[in-house]
């Protein structure tokens, strides 16, 4: 009877998994689970023997005590894709979009460069396959739940450098710091003011920010939005108070039209509403884990790279990191390591390389769930029959006990 009780519990747990799959048959990006049963504990009824010169051997006799849940596995395979909005994104292949709250940047891109920074810091981010992206009211790229999307932001329009063959090559200037993607700002003349890494920014007791230019060749500073009082800008007429504190006047976020995401590279761009010129905002980052089926659910279509998933590495679509000159996350800040001689540390930190990936992306689509409803209904039927059979064992055992009790009336 106790073996059947264990079987009931196992089948009930499997029914919960099936019910969850069926409940999410229309949930975008949902990945189905499966239940694997294993037999439970055994007791030895009679031991086996290998035989002797006079008698043969004998197999052991054991009594089993039912079944148990061996594992509940996650199936990260893709299914189909549904049409969506113009900025919706769906990954074809392995990988995840990286999202989180704005303060997670303190882990992926610390205020002061941390000598203990490692690839483990990336695990503070949430992983998702649901790319329902849009520019939010605070001018950040966000998903449908309001979590900001992480990637690499543009810091200058373009730069022309000698290529491998000696010919000039023009490329976008993009920071290697993993940050929330947001719109650039513009000044009163609608000139685009990209975020900067050439400053050391300090904040005084009044909350005023002061930027000090970093000497040429020094480590890059943390990516910050440009402000009128930073070096290289002309203040907009504000007069500093007599006590020497700075009046903080921020540039407004630029207003852009026709924001699009390139399916080949993950490049996010738009056109200025002032003059119609193209503006490159940044690039999406893709998270790749050692074991995609080992990620942990945290709800709302988000996952964590926890124990069982292995390491989390940062990738970019189409190998674009080579074209824009990125090597590893935070590499431009390595010289800030206090344990390294200034400007001499040249090797990226282990696990922080920005890799290329074979994953492709569809823009204007969302990934559909990989739940096969017919398969789930078939599993439901067999689970119901298994549960029913275990109840019959308990009923029969109860009848036998009743007969035993009724022997003496």
Tab-separated table of C-alpha atoms in Angstrom:
chain	number	residue	atom	x	y	z
A	1	UNK	CA	0.000	0.000	0.000
A	2	UNK	CA	2.792	2.423	0.847
A	3	UNK	CA	4.327	1.807	-2.575
A	4	UNK	CA	1.047	2.944	-4.149
A	5	UNK	CA	0.921	6.011	-1.900
A	6	UNK	CA	4.363	6.982	-3.222
A	7	UNK	CA	3.057	6.376	-6.751
A	8	UNK	CA	0.080	8.660	-6.102
A	9	UNK	CA	2.356	11.452	-4.936
A	10	UNK	CA	4.630	11.084	-7.952
A	11	UNK	CA	1.727	11.082	-10.418
A	12	UNK	CA	0.175	14.101	-8.723
A	13	UNK	CA	3.444	16.014	-9.099
A	14	UNK	CA	3.639	15.019	-12.764
A	15	UNK	CA	0.073	16.243	-13.190
A	16	UNK	CA	1.169	19.624	-11.806
A	17	UNK	CA	3.907	19.831	-14.447
A	18	UNK	CA	1.474	18.895	-17.237
A	19	UNK	CA	-1.041	21.439	-15.958
A	20	UNK	CA	1.622	24.147	-15.966
A	21	UNK	CA	2.542	23.299	-19.569
A	22	UNK	CA	-1.093	23.396	-20.676
A	23	UNK	CA	-1.726	26.646	-18.787
A	24	UNK	CA	1.144	28.253	-20.728
A	25	UNK	CA	0.153	26.934	-24.156
A	26	UNK	CA	-0.199	30.548	-25.356
A	27	UNK	CA	2.551	32.163	-23.231
A	28	UNK	CA	5.174	33.818	-25.444
A	29	UNK	CA	8.606	32.264	-25.084
A	30	UNK	CA	7.457	29.586	-22.623
A	31	UNK	CA	9.618	26.455	-22.467
A	32	UNK	CA	7.878	23.220	-21.519
A	33	UNK	CA	8.961	20.864	-18.765
A	34	UNK	CA	8.841	17.104	-18.520
A	35	UNK	CA	8.736	14.765	-15.532
A	36	UNK	CA	11.039	11.756	-15.288
A	37	UNK	CA	10.075	9.012	-12.822
A	38	UNK	CA	12.534	6.778	-11.010
A	39	UNK	CA	11.871	3.801	-8.770
A	40	UNK	CA	12.127	4.506	-5.075
A	41	UNK	CA	13.904	2.638	-2.253
A	42	UNK	CA	14.210	-1.152	-1.920
A	43	UNK	CA	14.514	-3.522	0.976
A	44	UNK	CA	16.374	-6.820	0.745
A	45	UNK	CA	14.039	-9.820	1.039
A	46	UNK	CA	16.789	-12.373	0.405
A	47	UNK	CA	20.362	-11.825	-0.646
A	48	UNK	CA	21.845	-13.223	-3.823
A	49	UNK	CA	24.826	-15.521	-4.115
A	50	UNK	CA	27.424	-16.306	-6.762
A	51	UNK	CA	27.197	-20.069	-6.258
A	52	UNK	CA	29.758	-22.584	-5.102
A	53	UNK	CA	31.387	-25.728	-6.447
A	54	UNK	CA	28.300	-27.712	-5.467
A	55	UNK	CA	25.288	-25.378	-5.814
A	56	UNK	CA	24.308	-22.733	-8.300
A	57	UNK	CA	23.967	-19.030	-7.685
A	58	UNK	CA	20.787	-17.215	-6.726
A	59	UNK	CA	19.495	-13.795	-7.639
A	60	UNK	CA	18.728	-11.327	-4.855
A	61	UNK	CA	15.070	-10.748	-3.964
A	62	UNK	CA	14.073	-7.202	-3.147
A	63	UNK	CA	10.862	-5.420	-2.308
A	64	UNK	CA	10.301	-2.008	-3.901
A	65	UNK	CA	8.435	0.861	-2.310
A	66	UNK	CA	6.990	2.777	-5.205
A	67	UNK	CA	8.145	5.534	-7.519
A	68	UNK	CA	9.460	9.047	-7.101
A	69	UNK	CA	10.244	12.126	-9.187
A	70	UNK	CA	13.727	11.662	-10.644
A	71	UNK	CA	13.907	15.057	-12.343
A	72	UNK	CA	11.794	17.814	-13.839
A	73	UNK	CA	13.629	18.821	-16.993
A	74	UNK	CA	13.422	22.045	-18.963
A	75	UNK	CA	13.247	21.838	-22.755
A	76	UNK	CA	14.793	24.997	-24.254
A	77	UNK	CA	14.227	24.023	-27.891
A	78	UNK	CA	12.499	26.585	-30.121
A	79	UNK	CA	9.150	26.079	-31.790
A	80	UNK	CA	7.561	28.743	-33.970
A	81	UNK	CA	7.363	32.529	-34.032
A	82	UNK	CA	4.403	34.905	-33.959
A	83	UNK	CA	4.249	38.343	-35.662
A	84	UNK	CA	4.547	41.257	-33.251
A	85	UNK	CA	5.482	44.938	-33.047
A	86	UNK	CA	8.325	46.524	-35.011
A	87	UNK	CA	10.734	46.435	-32.045
A	88	UNK	CA	9.855	42.914	-30.889
A	89	UNK	CA	12.759	40.460	-31.111
A	90	UNK	CA	12.964	36.673	-31.145
A	91	UNK	CA	16.135	34.607	-30.942
A	92	UNK	CA	16.589	31.679	-33.308
A	93	UNK	CA	18.969	29.298	-31.553
A	94	UNK	CA	20.588	29.319	-28.133
A	95	UNK	CA	20.949	32.472	-26.078
A	96	UNK	CA	18.989	34.924	-23.976
A	97	UNK	CA	18.304	38.636	-23.847
A	98	UNK	CA	19.782	40.296	-20.756
A	99	UNK	CA	17.421	42.426	-18.654
A	100	UNK	CA	17.201	43.709	-15.107
A	101	UNK	CA	16.634	46.764	-12.985
A	102	UNK	CA	18.768	49.863	-13.482
A	103	UNK	CA	20.771	49.268	-10.301
A	104	UNK	CA	22.066	45.927	-11.609
A	105	UNK	CA	24.551	48.102	-13.524
A	106	UNK	CA	26.434	48.390	-10.227
A	107	UNK	CA	27.338	44.713	-10.732
A	108	UNK	CA	27.967	44.692	-14.486
A	109	UNK	CA	29.688	48.083	-14.523
A	110	UNK	CA	30.741	49.161	-10.980
A	111	UNK	CA	31.023	52.850	-10.064
A	112	UNK	CA	34.695	52.324	-9.278
A	113	UNK	CA	36.501	49.592	-11.150
A	114	UNK	CA	36.589	46.548	-8.871
A	115	UNK	CA	39.669	44.324	-8.954
A	116	UNK	CA	37.372	41.406	-8.038
A	117	UNK	CA	35.151	41.993	-11.071
A	118	UNK	CA	34.557	38.731	-12.933
A	119	UNK	CA	32.122	36.953	-15.223
A	120	UNK	CA	30.149	35.968	-12.092
A	121	UNK	CA	28.940	39.584	-11.954
A	122	UNK	CA	26.908	38.990	-15.113
A	123	UNK	CA	24.717	36.500	-13.245
A	124	UNK	CA	23.001	39.402	-11.477
A	125	UNK	CA	21.084	39.927	-14.739
A	126	UNK	CA	17.871	38.133	-15.616
A	127	UNK	CA	17.688	36.033	-18.766
A	128	UNK	CA	14.651	35.959	-21.049
A	129	UNK	CA	13.576	34.696	-24.447
A	130	UNK	CA	10.719	37.197	-24.684
A	131	UNK	CA	11.907	40.247	-26.605
A	132	UNK	CA	8.862	42.514	-26.275
A	133	UNK	CA	11.006	45.658	-26.352
A	134	UNK	CA	10.094	49.315	-26.625
A	135	UNK	CA	11.409	52.715	-25.555
A	136	UNK	CA	9.776	53.464	-22.211
A	137	UNK	CA	8.605	56.829	-20.860
A	138	UNK	CA	11.973	57.290	-19.119
A	139	UNK	CA	13.764	56.891	-22.509
A	140	UNK	CA	15.268	53.487	-21.632
A	141	UNK	CA	14.830	50.394	-23.772
A	142	UNK	CA	12.561	48.181	-21.669
A	143	UNK	CA	10.642	44.933	-21.969
A	144	UNK	CA	6.942	44.467	-21.305
A	145	UNK	CA	7.503	44.195	-17.542
A	146	UNK	CA	9.495	47.445	-17.360
A	147	UNK	CA	12.923	45.833	-16.897
A	148	UNK	CA	15.664	47.655	-18.765
A	149	UNK	CA	17.502	45.858	-21.561
A	150	UNK	CA	21.287	45.590	-21.245
A	151	UNK	CA	23.795	46.042	-24.041
A	152	UNK	CA	26.538	48.320	-25.328
A	153	UNK	CA	25.981	52.034	-25.989
A	154	UNK	CA	27.392	54.343	-28.616
A	155	UNK	CA	29.793	56.999	-27.295
A	156	UNK	CA	30.640	58.809	-30.547
A	157	UNK	CA	29.238	59.036	-34.043
A	158	UNK	CA	32.060	57.440	-36.025
A	159	UNK	CA	35.821	57.275	-36.081
A	160	UNK	CA	38.168	56.664	-39.000
A	161	UNK	CA	41.207	54.463	-38.370
A	162	UNK	CA	43.750	52.633	-40.528
A	163	UNK	CA	42.532	49.131	-41.329
A	164	UNK	CA	44.591	45.913	-41.464
A	165	UNK	CA	45.490	46.674	-45.075
A	166	UNK	CA	46.443	50.263	-44.273
A	167	UNK	CA	43.297	51.727	-45.826
A	168	UNK	CA	41.089	53.974	-43.682
A	169	UNK	CA	38.145	52.245	-42.040
A	170	UNK	CA	35.182	54.110	-40.551
A	171	UNK	CA	33.443	52.446	-37.641
A	172	UNK	CA	30.997	53.244	-34.889
A	173	UNK	CA	32.484	54.090	-31.475
A	174	UNK	CA	30.811	51.845	-28.877
A	175	UNK	CA	31.614	51.423	-25.185
A	176	UNK	CA	32.569	47.962	-23.907
A	177	UNK	CA	30.677	48.556	-20.645
A	178	UNK	CA	27.533	46.430	-20.172
A	179	UNK	CA	24.845	48.975	-19.284
A	180	UNK	CA	21.100	49.654	-19.624
A	181	UNK	CA	20.408	50.877	-23.157
A	182	UNK	CA	18.895	54.350	-23.298
A	183	UNK	CA	18.525	57.198	-25.767
A	184	UNK	CA	21.365	59.705	-26.136
A	185	UNK	CA	20.779	63.309	-25.131
A	186	UNK	CA	20.908	66.511	-27.153
A	187	UNK	CA	21.715	70.143	-26.438
A	188	UNK	CA	19.596	73.225	-27.041
A	189	UNK	CA	20.674	73.191	-30.691
A	190	UNK	CA	19.626	69.542	-31.054
A	191	UNK	CA	23.189	68.306	-31.407
A	192	UNK	CA	23.401	64.703	-30.223
A	193	UNK	CA	25.360	64.313	-26.956
A	194	UNK	CA	26.372	60.683	-26.545
A	195	UNK	CA	27.243	59.135	-23.189
A	196	UNK	CA	30.919	59.543	-22.256
A	197	UNK	CA	33.729	57.418	-20.832
A	198	UNK	CA	36.486	60.055	-20.920
A	199	UNK	CA	35.653	61.572	-17.519
A	200	UNK	CA	36.049	60.865	-13.842
A	201	UNK	CA	32.755	62.014	-12.344
A	202	UNK	CA	32.445	63.081	-8.701
A	203	UNK	CA	29.289	64.056	-6.818
A	204	UNK	CA	29.448	66.669	-4.052
A	205	UNK	CA	27.330	66.969	-0.909
A	206	UNK	CA	24.688	68.900	-2.853
A	207	UNK	CA	24.365	66.174	-5.467
A	208	UNK	CA	26.113	68.207	-8.146
A	209	UNK	CA	28.201	66.226	-10.613
A	210	UNK	CA	31.625	67.359	-11.729
A	211	UNK	CA	33.518	65.736	-14.569
A	212	UNK	CA	37.300	65.725	-14.743
A	213	UNK	CA	38.896	64.773	-18.039
A	214	UNK	CA	40.928	61.545	-17.976
A	215	UNK	CA	44.467	61.864	-19.268
A	216	UNK	CA	44.981	60.426	-22.731
A	217	UNK	CA	45.939	56.749	-22.506
A	218	UNK	CA	44.431	56.286	-19.054
A	219	UNK	CA	41.707	53.849	-18.153
A	220	UNK	CA	38.199	54.749	-19.290
A	221	UNK	CA	35.754	56.062	-16.730
A	222	UNK	CA	32.288	54.723	-16.085
A	223	UNK	CA	29.803	55.424	-18.866
A	224	UNK	CA	27.791	58.537	-17.899
A	225	UNK	CA	25.308	60.748	-19.706
A	226	UNK	CA	26.829	64.000	-20.924
A	227	UNK	CA	25.995	67.251	-19.111
A	228	UNK	CA	26.469	70.937	-19.968
A	229	UNK	CA	29.021	71.508	-17.180
A	230	UNK	CA	31.313	68.654	-18.269
A	231	UNK	CA	34.617	69.457	-20.017
A	232	UNK	CA	34.197	70.242	-23.685
A	233	UNK	CA	30.714	71.676	-23.320
A	234	UNK	CA	29.599	75.276	-23.021
A	235	UNK	CA	27.266	75.883	-20.071
A	236	UNK	CA	23.862	77.101	-21.161
A	237	UNK	CA	24.161	80.458	-19.378
A	238	UNK	CA	23.656	79.210	-15.840
A	239	UNK	CA	25.663	81.214	-13.318
A	240	UNK	CA	27.366	79.115	-10.596
A	241	UNK	CA	26.473	80.152	-7.039
A	242	UNK	CA	28.944	82.199	-4.984
A	243	UNK	CA	29.844	79.205	-2.809
A	244	UNK	CA	31.404	77.507	-5.819
A	245	UNK	CA	28.915	74.661	-6.186
A	246	UNK	CA	27.804	73.826	-9.698
A	247	UNK	CA	24.306	74.326	-10.982
A	248	UNK	CA	23.395	70.982	-12.548
A	249	UNK	CA	21.551	71.410	-15.809
A	250	UNK	CA	21.051	68.156	-17.654
A	251	UNK	CA	20.663	67.818	-21.359
A	252	UNK	CA	17.282	66.519	-22.430
A	253	UNK	CA	16.950	63.097	-23.978
A	254	UNK	CA	17.017	63.262	-27.742
A	255	UNK	CA	13.743	62.722	-29.561
A	256	UNK	CA	14.053	60.045	-32.221
A	257	UNK	CA	11.733	58.668	-34.863
A	258	UNK	CA	11.637	55.304	-36.614
A	259	UNK	CA	13.538	53.359	-33.948
A	260	UNK	CA	14.568	50.006	-35.393
A	261	UNK	CA	16.635	47.000	-34.343
A	262	UNK	CA	18.851	45.321	-36.926
A	263	UNK	CA	18.238	41.572	-37.069
A	264	UNK	CA	21.817	40.772	-38.133
A	265	UNK	CA	23.798	42.769	-35.567
A	266	UNK	CA	21.330	43.856	-32.860
A	267	UNK	CA	22.103	47.521	-33.664
A	268	UNK	CA	19.448	49.900	-32.305
A	269	UNK	CA	19.067	53.107	-34.287
A	270	UNK	CA	16.649	55.887	-35.097
A	271	UNK	CA	16.452	59.247	-36.829
A	272	UNK	CA	16.594	62.642	-35.133
A	273	UNK	CA	13.290	64.511	-35.125
A	274	UNK	CA	15.245	67.756	-35.491
A	275	UNK	CA	17.197	67.128	-38.691
A	276	UNK	CA	16.326	63.586	-39.767
A	277	UNK	CA	19.910	62.333	-39.407
A	278	UNK	CA	20.463	58.710	-38.381
A	279	UNK	CA	21.484	58.093	-34.768
A	280	UNK	CA	22.948	54.794	-33.547
A	281	UNK	CA	21.841	54.193	-29.948
A	282	UNK	CA	23.711	50.979	-29.181
A	283	UNK	CA	23.781	47.202	-29.569
A	284	UNK	CA	21.931	44.387	-27.848
A	285	UNK	CA	23.968	41.966	-25.737
A	286	UNK	CA	23.158	38.259	-25.831
A	287	UNK	CA	23.755	35.962	-22.869
A	288	UNK	CA	25.003	32.426	-23.537
A	289	UNK	CA	25.119	29.771	-20.827
A	290	UNK	CA	27.030	26.494	-20.756
A	291	UNK	CA	23.885	24.426	-20.179
A	292	UNK	CA	20.732	26.206	-21.432
A	293	UNK	CA	18.479	23.466	-20.006
A	294	UNK	CA	19.989	24.098	-16.560
A	295	UNK	CA	18.770	27.668	-16.038
A	296	UNK	CA	16.358	28.289	-13.151
A	297	UNK	CA	12.863	29.724	-13.500
A	298	UNK	CA	12.208	32.850	-11.436
A	299	UNK	CA	8.761	33.553	-12.913
A	300	UNK	CA	7.330	35.986	-15.452
A	301	UNK	CA	9.336	34.355	-18.286
A	302	UNK	CA	12.667	35.158	-16.611
A	303	UNK	CA	15.509	32.803	-15.783
A	304	UNK	CA	18.697	32.947	-13.724
A	305	UNK	CA	22.047	31.420	-14.546
A	306	UNK	CA	22.305	29.521	-11.261
A	307	UNK	CA	23.939	26.263	-10.217
A	308	UNK	CA	23.468	23.711	-12.963
A	309	UNK	CA	23.560	26.199	-15.828
A	310	UNK	CA	27.338	26.663	-15.822
A	311	UNK	CA	28.928	29.973	-16.735
A	312	UNK	CA	27.324	32.991	-18.397
A	313	UNK	CA	29.189	34.640	-21.257
A	314	UNK	CA	28.340	37.778	-23.189
A	315	UNK	CA	27.920	37.585	-26.957
A	316	UNK	CA	26.919	39.833	-29.835
A	317	UNK	CA	25.027	38.905	-32.967
A	318	UNK	CA	26.784	38.343	-36.254
A	319	UNK	CA	30.290	38.817	-34.860
A	320	UNK	CA	29.707	42.581	-34.883
A	321	UNK	CA	31.981	43.004	-31.841
A	322	UNK	CA	34.978	42.687	-34.167
A	323	UNK	CA	33.675	45.344	-36.540
A	324	UNK	CA	33.162	47.880	-33.752
A	325	UNK	CA	36.395	47.028	-31.931
A	326	UNK	CA	35.091	45.443	-28.718
A	327	UNK	CA	37.219	42.800	-26.991
A	328	UNK	CA	35.810	42.073	-23.549
A	329	UNK	CA	33.323	43.567	-21.094
A	330	UNK	CA	34.932	46.469	-19.229
A	331	UNK	CA	38.301	45.971	-20.960
A	332	UNK	CA	38.770	49.741	-21.358
A	333	UNK	CA	38.712	50.079	-17.548
A	334	UNK	CA	41.316	47.398	-16.795
A	335	UNK	CA	44.089	49.894	-16.175
A	336	UNK	CA	42.112	51.108	-13.167
A	337	UNK	CA	42.970	47.903	-11.311
A	338	UNK	CA	44.929	49.135	-8.250
A	339	UNK	CA	46.989	45.940	-8.234
A	340	UNK	CA	48.228	46.501	-11.762
A	341	UNK	CA	50.688	49.119	-12.901
A	342	UNK	CA	48.777	51.954	-14.505
A	343	UNK	CA	48.149	51.216	-18.152
A	344	UNK	CA	50.104	47.941	-18.214
A	345	UNK	CA	47.369	45.353	-17.745
A	346	UNK	CA	46.570	44.110	-21.241
A	347	UNK	CA	44.876	40.728	-20.781
A	348	UNK	CA	41.069	40.639	-20.444
A	349	UNK	CA	39.707	39.159	-17.227
A	350	UNK	CA	38.775	35.459	-17.578
A	351	UNK	CA	35.255	34.889	-18.875
A	352	UNK	CA	34.621	38.509	-19.850
A	353	UNK	CA	35.414	38.175	-23.572
A	354	UNK	CA	32.663	39.448	-25.859
A	355	UNK	CA	32.067	36.494	-28.149
A	356	UNK	CA	30.368	36.079	-31.475
A	357	UNK	CA	27.444	33.666	-31.651
A	358	UNK	CA	25.664	31.639	-34.312
A	359	UNK	CA	22.308	32.657	-32.903
A	360	UNK	CA	20.131	34.631	-35.290
A	361	UNK	CA	17.404	37.110	-34.460
A	362	UNK	CA	14.035	37.859	-36.008
A	363	UNK	CA	12.739	41.412	-35.615
A	364	UNK	CA	9.004	42.031	-35.559
A	365	UNK	CA	8.328	38.597	-34.059
A	366	UNK	CA	7.962	36.993	-30.635
A	367	UNK	CA	8.887	33.398	-29.882
A	368	UNK	CA	5.899	31.098	-29.435
A	369	UNK	CA	5.771	28.463	-26.657
A	370	UNK	CA	7.159	25.034	-27.501
A	371	UNK	CA	4.218	23.217	-25.893
A	372	UNK	CA	2.626	20.483	-28.031
A	373	UNK	CA	-0.955	20.356	-26.755
A	374	UNK	CA	-1.649	16.919	-28.260
A	375	UNK	CA	1.435	15.520	-26.525
A	376	UNK	CA	0.403	17.058	-23.218
A	377	UNK	CA	-3.120	15.608	-23.446
A	378	UNK	CA	-1.652	12.170	-24.176
A	379	UNK	CA	0.620	12.528	-21.128
A	380	UNK	CA	-2.393	13.642	-19.108
A	381	UNK	CA	-4.311	10.478	-20.038
A	382	UNK	CA	-1.473	8.115	-19.123
A	383	UNK	CA	-0.864	10.004	-15.874
A	384	UNK	CA	-4.544	9.804	-14.963
A	385	UNK	CA	-4.585	6.057	-15.617
A	386	UNK	CA	-1.404	5.580	-13.603
A	387	UNK	CA	-2.941	7.497	-10.707
A	388	UNK	CA	-6.141	5.471	-11.016
A	389	UNK	CA	-4.237	2.171	-10.963
A	390	UNK	CA	-2.435	3.183	-7.768
A	391	UNK	CA	-5.749	4.012	-6.099
A	392	UNK	CA	-6.978	0.524	-7.018
A	393	UNK	CA	-4.006	-1.032	-5.224
A	394	UNK	CA	-4.906	0.938	-2.100
A	395	UNK	CA	-8.565	-0.123	-2.433
A	396	UNK	CA	-7.606	-3.782	-2.789
A	397	UNK	CA	-5.220	-3.552	0.170
A	398	UNK	CA	-7.994	-1.991	2.232
A	399	UNK	CA	-10.327	-4.876	1.305
A	400	UNK	CA	-7.699	-7.427	2.336
A	401	UNK	CA	-7.212	-5.716	5.682
A	402	UNK	CA	-10.969	-5.627	6.161
A	403	UNK	CA	-11.149	-9.405	5.538
A	404	UNK	CA	-8.332	-9.919	8.032
A	405	UNK	CA	-10.109	-7.892	10.722
A	406	UNK	CA	-13.424	-9.715	10.067
A	407	UNK	CA	-11.888	-13.152	10.621
A	408	UNK	CA	-12.751	-12.824	14.309
A	409	UNK	CA	-16.282	-11.628	14.898
